[in-house]
mmCIF file of C-alpha atoms in Angstrom:
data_model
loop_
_atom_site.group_PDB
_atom_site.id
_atom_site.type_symbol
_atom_site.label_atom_id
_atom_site.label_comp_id
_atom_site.label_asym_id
_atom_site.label_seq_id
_atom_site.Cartn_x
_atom_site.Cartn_y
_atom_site.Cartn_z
ATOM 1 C CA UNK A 1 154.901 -90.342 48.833
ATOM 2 C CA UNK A 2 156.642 -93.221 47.296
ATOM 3 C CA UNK A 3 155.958 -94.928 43.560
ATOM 4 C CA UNK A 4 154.687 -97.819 43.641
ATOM 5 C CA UNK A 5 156.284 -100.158 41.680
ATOM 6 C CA UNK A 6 152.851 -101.368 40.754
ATOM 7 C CA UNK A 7 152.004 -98.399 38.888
ATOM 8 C CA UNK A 8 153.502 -97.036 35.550
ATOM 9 C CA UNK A 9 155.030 -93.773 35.805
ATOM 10 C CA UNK A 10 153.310 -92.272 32.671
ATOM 11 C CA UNK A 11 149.584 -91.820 32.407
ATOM 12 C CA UNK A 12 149.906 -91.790 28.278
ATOM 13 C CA UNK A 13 147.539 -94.677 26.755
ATOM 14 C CA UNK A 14 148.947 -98.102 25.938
ATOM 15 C CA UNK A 15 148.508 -97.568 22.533
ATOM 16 C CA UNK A 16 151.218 -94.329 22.568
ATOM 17 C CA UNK A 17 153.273 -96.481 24.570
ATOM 18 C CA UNK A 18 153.502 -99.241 21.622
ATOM 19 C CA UNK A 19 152.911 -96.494 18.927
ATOM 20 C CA UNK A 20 156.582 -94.719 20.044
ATOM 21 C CA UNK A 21 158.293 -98.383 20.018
ATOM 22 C CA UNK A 22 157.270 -99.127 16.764
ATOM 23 C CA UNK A 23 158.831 -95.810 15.664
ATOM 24 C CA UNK A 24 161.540 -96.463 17.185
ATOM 25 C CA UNK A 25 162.174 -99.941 16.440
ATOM 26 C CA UNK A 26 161.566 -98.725 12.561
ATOM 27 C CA UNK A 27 163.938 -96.239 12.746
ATOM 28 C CA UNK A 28 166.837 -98.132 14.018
ATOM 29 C CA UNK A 29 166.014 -100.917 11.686
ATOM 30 C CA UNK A 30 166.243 -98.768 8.774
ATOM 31 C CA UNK A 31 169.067 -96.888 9.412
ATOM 32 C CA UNK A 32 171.200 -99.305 11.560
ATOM 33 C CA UNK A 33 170.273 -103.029 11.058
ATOM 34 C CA UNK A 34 169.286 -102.941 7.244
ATOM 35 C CA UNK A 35 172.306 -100.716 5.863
ATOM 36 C CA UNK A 36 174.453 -103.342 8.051
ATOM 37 C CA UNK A 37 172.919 -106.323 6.636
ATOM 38 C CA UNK A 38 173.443 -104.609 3.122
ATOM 39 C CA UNK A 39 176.894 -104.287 3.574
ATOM 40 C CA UNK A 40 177.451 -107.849 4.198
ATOM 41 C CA UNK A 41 175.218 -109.099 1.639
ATOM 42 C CA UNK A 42 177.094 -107.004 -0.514
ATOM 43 C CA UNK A 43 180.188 -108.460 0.518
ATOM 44 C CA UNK A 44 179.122 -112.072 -0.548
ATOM 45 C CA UNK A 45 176.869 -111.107 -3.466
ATOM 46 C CA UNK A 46 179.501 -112.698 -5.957
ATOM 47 C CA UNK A 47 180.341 -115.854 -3.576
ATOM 48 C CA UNK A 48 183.467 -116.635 -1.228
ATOM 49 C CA UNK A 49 185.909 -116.965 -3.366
ATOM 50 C CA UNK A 50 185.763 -113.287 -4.713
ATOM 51 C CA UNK A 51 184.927 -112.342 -0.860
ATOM 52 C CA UNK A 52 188.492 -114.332 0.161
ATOM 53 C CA UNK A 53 190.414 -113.158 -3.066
ATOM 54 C CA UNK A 54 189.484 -109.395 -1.373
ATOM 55 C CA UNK A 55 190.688 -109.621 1.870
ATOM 56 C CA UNK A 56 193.987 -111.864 0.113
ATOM 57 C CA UNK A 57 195.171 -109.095 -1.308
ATOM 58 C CA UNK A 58 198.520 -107.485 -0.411
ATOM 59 C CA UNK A 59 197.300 -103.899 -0.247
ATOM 60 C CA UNK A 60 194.175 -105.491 2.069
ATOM 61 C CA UNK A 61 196.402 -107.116 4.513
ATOM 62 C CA UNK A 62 199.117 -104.253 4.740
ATOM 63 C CA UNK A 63 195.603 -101.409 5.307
ATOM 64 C CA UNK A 64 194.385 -104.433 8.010
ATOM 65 C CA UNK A 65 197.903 -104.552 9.612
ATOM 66 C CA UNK A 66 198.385 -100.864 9.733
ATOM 67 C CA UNK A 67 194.849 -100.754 11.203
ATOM 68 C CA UNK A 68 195.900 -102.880 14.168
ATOM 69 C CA UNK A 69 199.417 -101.011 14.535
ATOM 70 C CA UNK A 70 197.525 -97.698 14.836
ATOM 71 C CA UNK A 71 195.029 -99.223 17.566
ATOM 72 C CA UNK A 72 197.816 -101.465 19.207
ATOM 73 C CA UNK A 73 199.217 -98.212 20.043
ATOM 74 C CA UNK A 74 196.773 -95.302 20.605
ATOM 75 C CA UNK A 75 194.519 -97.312 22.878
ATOM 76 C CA UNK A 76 197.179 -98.075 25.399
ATOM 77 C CA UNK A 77 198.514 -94.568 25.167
ATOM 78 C CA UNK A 78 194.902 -93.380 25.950
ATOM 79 C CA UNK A 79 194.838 -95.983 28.619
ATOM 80 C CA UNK A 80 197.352 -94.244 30.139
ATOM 81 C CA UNK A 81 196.121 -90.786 29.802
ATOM 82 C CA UNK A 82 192.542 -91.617 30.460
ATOM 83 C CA UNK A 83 192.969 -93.048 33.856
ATOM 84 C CA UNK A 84 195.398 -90.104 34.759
ATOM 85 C CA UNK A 85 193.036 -87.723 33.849
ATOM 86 C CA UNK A 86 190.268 -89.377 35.863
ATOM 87 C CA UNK A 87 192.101 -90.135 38.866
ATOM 88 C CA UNK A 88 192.980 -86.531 38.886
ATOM 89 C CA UNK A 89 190.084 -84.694 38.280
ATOM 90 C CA UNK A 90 187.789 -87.018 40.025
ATOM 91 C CA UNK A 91 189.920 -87.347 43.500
ATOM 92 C CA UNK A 92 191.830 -84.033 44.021
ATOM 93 C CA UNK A 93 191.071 -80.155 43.738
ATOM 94 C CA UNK A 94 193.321 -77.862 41.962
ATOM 95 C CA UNK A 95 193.352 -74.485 39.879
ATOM 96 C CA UNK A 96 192.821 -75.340 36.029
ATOM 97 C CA UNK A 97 190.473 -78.130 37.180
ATOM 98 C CA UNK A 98 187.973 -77.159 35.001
ATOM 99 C CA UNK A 99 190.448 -75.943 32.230
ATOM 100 C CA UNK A 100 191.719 -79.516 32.057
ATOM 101 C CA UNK A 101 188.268 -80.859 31.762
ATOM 102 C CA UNK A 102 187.520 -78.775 28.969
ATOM 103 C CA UNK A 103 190.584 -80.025 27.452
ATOM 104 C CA UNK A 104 189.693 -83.398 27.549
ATOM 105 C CA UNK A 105 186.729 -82.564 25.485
ATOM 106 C CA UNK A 106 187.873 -81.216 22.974
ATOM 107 C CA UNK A 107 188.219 -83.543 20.112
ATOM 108 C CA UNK A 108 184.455 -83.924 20.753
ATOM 109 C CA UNK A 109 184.064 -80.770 19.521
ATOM 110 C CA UNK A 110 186.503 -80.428 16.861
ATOM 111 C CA UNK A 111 186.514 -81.564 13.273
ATOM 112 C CA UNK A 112 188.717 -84.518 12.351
ATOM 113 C CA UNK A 113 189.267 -83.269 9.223
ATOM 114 C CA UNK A 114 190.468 -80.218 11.052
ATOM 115 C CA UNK A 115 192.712 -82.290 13.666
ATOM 116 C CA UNK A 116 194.553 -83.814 10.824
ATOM 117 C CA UNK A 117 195.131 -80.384 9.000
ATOM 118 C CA UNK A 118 196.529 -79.108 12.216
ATOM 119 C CA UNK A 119 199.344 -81.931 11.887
ATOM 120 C CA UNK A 120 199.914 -81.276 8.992
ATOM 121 C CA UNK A 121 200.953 -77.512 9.566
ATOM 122 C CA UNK A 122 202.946 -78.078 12.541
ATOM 123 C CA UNK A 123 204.590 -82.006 11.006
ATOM 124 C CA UNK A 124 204.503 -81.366 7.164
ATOM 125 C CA UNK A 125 207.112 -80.494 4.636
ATOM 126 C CA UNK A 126 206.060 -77.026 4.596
ATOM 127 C CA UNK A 127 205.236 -76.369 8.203
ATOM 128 C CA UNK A 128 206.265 -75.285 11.359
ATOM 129 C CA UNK A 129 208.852 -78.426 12.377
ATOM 130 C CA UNK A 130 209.008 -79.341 8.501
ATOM 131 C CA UNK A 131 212.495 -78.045 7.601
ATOM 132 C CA UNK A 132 214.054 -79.722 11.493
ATOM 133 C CA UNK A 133 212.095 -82.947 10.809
ATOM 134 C CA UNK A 134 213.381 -82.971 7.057
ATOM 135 C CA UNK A 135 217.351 -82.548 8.253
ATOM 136 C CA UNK A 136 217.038 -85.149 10.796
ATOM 137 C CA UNK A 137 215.512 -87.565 8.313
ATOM 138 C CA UNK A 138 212.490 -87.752 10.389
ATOM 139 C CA UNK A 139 208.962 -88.433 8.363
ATOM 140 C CA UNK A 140 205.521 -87.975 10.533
ATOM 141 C CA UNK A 141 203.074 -86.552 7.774
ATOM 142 C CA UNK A 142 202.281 -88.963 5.601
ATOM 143 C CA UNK A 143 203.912 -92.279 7.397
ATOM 144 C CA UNK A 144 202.728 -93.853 10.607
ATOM 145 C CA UNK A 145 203.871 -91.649 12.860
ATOM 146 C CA UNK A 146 201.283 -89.152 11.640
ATOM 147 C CA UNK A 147 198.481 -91.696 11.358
ATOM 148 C CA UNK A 148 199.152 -92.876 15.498
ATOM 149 C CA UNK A 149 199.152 -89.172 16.803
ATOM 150 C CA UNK A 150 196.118 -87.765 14.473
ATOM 151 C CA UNK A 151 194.297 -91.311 16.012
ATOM 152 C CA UNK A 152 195.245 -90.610 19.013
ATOM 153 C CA UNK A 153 193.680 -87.068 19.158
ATOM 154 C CA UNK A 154 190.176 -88.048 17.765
ATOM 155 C CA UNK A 155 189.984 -91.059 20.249
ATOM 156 C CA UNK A 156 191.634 -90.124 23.683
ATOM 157 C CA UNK A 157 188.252 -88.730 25.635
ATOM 158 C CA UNK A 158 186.932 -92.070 25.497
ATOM 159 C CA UNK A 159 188.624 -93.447 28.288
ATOM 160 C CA UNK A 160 188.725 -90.319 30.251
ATOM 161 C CA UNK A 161 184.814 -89.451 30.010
ATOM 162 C CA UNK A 162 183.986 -92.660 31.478
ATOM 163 C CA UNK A 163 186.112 -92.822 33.933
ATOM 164 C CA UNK A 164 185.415 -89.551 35.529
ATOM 165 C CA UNK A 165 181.762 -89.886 36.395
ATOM 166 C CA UNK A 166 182.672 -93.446 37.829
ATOM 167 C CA UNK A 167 185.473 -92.190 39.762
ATOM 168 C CA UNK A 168 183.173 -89.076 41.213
ATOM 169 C CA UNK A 169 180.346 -91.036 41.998
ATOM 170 C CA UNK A 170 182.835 -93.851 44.430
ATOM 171 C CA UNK A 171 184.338 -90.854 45.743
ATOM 172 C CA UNK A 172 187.405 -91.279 47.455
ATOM 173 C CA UNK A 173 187.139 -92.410 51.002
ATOM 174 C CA UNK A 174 188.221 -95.997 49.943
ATOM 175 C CA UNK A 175 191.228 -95.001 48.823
ATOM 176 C CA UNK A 176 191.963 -92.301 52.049
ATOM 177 C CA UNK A 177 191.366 -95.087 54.536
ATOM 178 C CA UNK A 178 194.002 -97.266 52.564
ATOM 179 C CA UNK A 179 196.649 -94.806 52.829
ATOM 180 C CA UNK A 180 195.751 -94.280 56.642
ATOM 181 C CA UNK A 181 196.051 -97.968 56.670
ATOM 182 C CA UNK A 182 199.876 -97.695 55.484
ATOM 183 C CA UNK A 183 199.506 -98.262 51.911
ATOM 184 C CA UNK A 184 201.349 -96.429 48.866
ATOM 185 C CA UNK A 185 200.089 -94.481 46.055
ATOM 186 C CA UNK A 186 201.051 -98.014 43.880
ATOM 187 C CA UNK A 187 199.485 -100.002 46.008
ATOM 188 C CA UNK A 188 196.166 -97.834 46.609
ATOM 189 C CA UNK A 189 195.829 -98.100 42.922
ATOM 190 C CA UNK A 190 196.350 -101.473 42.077
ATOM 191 C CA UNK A 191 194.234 -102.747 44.870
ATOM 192 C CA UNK A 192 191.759 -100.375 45.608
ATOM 193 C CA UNK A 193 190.921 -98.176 42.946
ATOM 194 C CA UNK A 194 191.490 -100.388 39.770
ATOM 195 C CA UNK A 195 189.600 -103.437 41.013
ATOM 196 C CA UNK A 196 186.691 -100.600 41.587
ATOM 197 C CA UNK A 197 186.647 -99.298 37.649
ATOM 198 C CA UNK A 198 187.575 -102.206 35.775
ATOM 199 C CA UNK A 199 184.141 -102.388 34.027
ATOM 200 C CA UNK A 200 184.171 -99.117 33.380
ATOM 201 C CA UNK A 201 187.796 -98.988 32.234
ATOM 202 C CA UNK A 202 187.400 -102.116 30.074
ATOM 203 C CA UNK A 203 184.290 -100.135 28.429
ATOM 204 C CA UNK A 204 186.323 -97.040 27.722
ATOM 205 C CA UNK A 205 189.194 -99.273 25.769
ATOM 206 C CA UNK A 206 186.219 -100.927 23.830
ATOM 207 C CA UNK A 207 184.731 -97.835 22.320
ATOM 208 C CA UNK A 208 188.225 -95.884 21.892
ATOM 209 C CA UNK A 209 189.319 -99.176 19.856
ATOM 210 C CA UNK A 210 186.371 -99.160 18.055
ATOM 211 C CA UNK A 211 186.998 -95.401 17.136
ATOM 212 C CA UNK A 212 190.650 -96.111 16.435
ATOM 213 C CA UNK A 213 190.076 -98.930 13.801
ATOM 214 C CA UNK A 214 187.287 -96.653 11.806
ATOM 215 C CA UNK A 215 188.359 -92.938 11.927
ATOM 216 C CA UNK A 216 188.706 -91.744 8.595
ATOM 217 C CA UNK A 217 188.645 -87.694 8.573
ATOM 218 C CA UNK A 218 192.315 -87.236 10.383
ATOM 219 C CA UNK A 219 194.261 -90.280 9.456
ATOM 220 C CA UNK A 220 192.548 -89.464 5.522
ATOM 221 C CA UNK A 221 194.488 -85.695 5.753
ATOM 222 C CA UNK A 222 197.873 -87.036 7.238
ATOM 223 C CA UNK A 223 197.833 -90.283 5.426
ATOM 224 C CA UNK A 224 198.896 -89.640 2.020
ATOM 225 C CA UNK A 225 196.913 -92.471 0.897
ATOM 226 C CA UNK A 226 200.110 -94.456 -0.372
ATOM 227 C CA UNK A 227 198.718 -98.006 -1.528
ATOM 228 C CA UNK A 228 200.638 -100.630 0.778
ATOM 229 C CA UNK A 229 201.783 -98.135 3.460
ATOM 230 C CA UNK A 230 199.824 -95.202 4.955
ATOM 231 C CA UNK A 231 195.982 -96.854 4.276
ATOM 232 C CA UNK A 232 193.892 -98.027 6.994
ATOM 233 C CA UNK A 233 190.873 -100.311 6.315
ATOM 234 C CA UNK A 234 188.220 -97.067 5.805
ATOM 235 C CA UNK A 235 191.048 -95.420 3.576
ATOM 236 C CA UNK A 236 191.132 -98.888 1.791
ATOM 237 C CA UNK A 237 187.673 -99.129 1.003
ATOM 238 C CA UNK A 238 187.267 -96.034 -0.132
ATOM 239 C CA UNK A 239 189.593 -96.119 -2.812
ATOM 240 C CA UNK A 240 188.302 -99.487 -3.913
ATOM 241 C CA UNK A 241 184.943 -98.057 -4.373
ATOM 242 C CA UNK A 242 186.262 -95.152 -5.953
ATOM 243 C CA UNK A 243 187.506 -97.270 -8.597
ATOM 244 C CA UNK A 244 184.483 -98.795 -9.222
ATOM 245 C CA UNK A 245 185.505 -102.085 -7.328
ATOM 246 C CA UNK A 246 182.387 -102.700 -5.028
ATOM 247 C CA UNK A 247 182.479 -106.513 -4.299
ATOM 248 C CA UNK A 248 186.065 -105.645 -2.907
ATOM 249 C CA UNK A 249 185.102 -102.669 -1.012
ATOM 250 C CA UNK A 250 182.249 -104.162 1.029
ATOM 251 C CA UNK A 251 184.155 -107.382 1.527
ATOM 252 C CA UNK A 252 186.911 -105.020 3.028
ATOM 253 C CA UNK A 253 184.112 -102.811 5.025
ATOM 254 C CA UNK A 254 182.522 -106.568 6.372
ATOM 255 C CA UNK A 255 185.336 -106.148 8.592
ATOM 256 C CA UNK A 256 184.675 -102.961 9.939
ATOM 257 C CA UNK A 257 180.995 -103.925 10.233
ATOM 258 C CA UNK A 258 181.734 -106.994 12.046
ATOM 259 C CA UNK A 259 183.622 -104.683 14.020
ATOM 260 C CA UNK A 260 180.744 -102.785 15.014
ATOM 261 C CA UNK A 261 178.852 -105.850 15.788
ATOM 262 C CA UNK A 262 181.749 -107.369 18.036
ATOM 263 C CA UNK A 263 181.901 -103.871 19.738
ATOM 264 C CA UNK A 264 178.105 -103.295 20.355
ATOM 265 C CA UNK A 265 178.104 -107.057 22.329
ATOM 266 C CA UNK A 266 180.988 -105.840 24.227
ATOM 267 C CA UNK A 267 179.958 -102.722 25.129
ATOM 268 C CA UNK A 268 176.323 -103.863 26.033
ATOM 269 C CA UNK A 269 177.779 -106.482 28.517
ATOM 270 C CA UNK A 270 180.581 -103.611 29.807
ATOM 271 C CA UNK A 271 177.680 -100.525 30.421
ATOM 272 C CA UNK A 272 175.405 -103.256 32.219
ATOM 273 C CA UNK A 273 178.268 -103.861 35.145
ATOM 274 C CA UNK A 274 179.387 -100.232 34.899
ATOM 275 C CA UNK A 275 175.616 -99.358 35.395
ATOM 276 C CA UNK A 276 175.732 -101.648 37.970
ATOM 277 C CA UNK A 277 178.857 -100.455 39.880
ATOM 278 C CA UNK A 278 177.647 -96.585 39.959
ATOM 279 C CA UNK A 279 174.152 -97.659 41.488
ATOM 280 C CA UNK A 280 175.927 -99.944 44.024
ATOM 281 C CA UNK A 281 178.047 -96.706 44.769
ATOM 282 C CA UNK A 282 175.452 -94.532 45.037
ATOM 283 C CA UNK A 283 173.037 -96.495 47.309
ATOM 284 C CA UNK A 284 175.637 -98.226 49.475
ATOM 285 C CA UNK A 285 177.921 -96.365 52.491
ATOM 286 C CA UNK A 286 181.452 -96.492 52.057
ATOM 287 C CA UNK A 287 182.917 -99.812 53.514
ATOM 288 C CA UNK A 288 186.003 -99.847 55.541
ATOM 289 C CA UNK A 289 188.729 -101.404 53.262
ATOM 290 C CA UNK A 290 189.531 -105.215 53.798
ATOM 291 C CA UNK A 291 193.189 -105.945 55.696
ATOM 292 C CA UNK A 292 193.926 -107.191 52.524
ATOM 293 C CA UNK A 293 193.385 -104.627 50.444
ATOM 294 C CA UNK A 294 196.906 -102.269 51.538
ATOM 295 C CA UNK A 295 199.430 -103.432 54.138
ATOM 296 C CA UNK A 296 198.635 -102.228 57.816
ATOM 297 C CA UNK A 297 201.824 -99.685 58.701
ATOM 298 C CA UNK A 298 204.697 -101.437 60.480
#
């Protein structure tokens, strides 16, 4: 028989009930909402001027700019891979299916610190490709190149992992009835499967960004941490507060806090639609695509 909507679906007192939300709502508050709160009023604890004259300076601007290089480029390269890998694993059945899956997980699973050491042995002076890169004058470790792939590793599940339960749960019958309708691969994408995972696509970018600005373990190992060239922002504040320079470091963290803050709005307002699309595909039948949606063969 049915729930009632009427009726709570726990028989715990009321008093539990409010007892775990307290707990809960005290935990996060401690941990998340005070230490970010600390940061900033760290960050302005001496005034604006020594808040400006932090994020002024030329070693600040070149870690910010190399910070957006890195994302500018590993986010639409895991753009690329993320909705391959989806559209592949979640509409068609081949062997190493499940090897590929377990592929895509695995910078869950491994260390960043150990990512970045891996670079290093196959890119560095003494490694593997070392003495070829060195005659053709080519520099990864400890330049930009090195700082894009290692990012690139740590952050390109994102995309991928939430793609591939949306993807599953719409099935593909959509997509079938457009090519039966005369429609190409192209167009089948652009107009039937993209408009269906653009929430969900646009919250995979949003947390692989977020990742991609504020890794620290691999870009820290194939950085070098040259002042001016191979820093990021979390590089950059750590050697400020390493030499003793606090107001500077959490005026340069702010950034990565407002970050966070920036991110979490986003992301709230991206799960709530993708949420939305993957109980609308669940409870709905498949619809017939529109005449619009692919050309009718001639």
């Amino acid at each position: 028989m049915a729930i009632s909507a009427k009726h709570p679906t726990t028989t715990e007192p009321r008093w539990v009930r409010w007892l775990l939300i307290a707990v809960a709502l005290a935990f996060m508050g401690l941990f998340l909402v005070l230490p970010l709160l600390a940061v900033f009023v760290e960050a302005l604890r001496k005034g604006w001027g020594v808040f400006a004259a932090a994020l002024a300076e030329p070693d600040a601007w070149s870690a910010i700019k190399l910070t957006l290089i890195t994302a500018a480029i590993a986010v639409p390269l895991n753009l690329v891979f993320g909705v391959a890998a989806a559209w592949a694993i979640a509409k068609f059945e081949f062997k190493g299916k499940a090897f590929l899956t377990t592929l895509v997980d695995l910078p869950f699973s491994v260390s960043p610190v150990v990512a970045g050491m891996t670079y290093v042995l196959l890119f560095g002076a003494n490694g593997w490709l070392g003495p070829w890169l060195a005659e053709h004058n080519l520099k990864i470790v400890f330049a930009v190149p090195g700082i894009v792939l290692a990012t690139v590793f740590v952050t390109f599940p994102f995309i991928a992992r939430e793609l591939i339960p949306l993807m599953q749960a719409q099935g593909s019958d959509e997509e079938q009835a457009a090519i039966v309708l005369g429609a190409s691969g192209w167009q089948t994408f652009w107009k039937v499967t993209l408009p269906n995972i653009k929430w969900g696509l646009l919250y995979g970018v949003i947390l692989c960004n977020a990742r991609a600005m504020g890794e620290f373990g691999a870009v820290s190992v194939v950085s070098g941490h040259i002042r001016g060239q191979t820093n990021t922002i979390p590089l950059h504040v750590e050697i400020l507060y390493n030499d003793y320079q606090s107001s500077a470091a959490f005026a340069v963290a702010s950034l990565l806090a407002l970050l966070a803050l920036v991110t979490l709005v986003l992301k709230s307002v991206a799960e709530w639609r993708v949420e939305r699309e993957r109980q609308e595909a669940a409870s709905l039948p498949p619809e017939r695509p529109r005449d619009d949606a692919a050309p009718q063969a001639v």
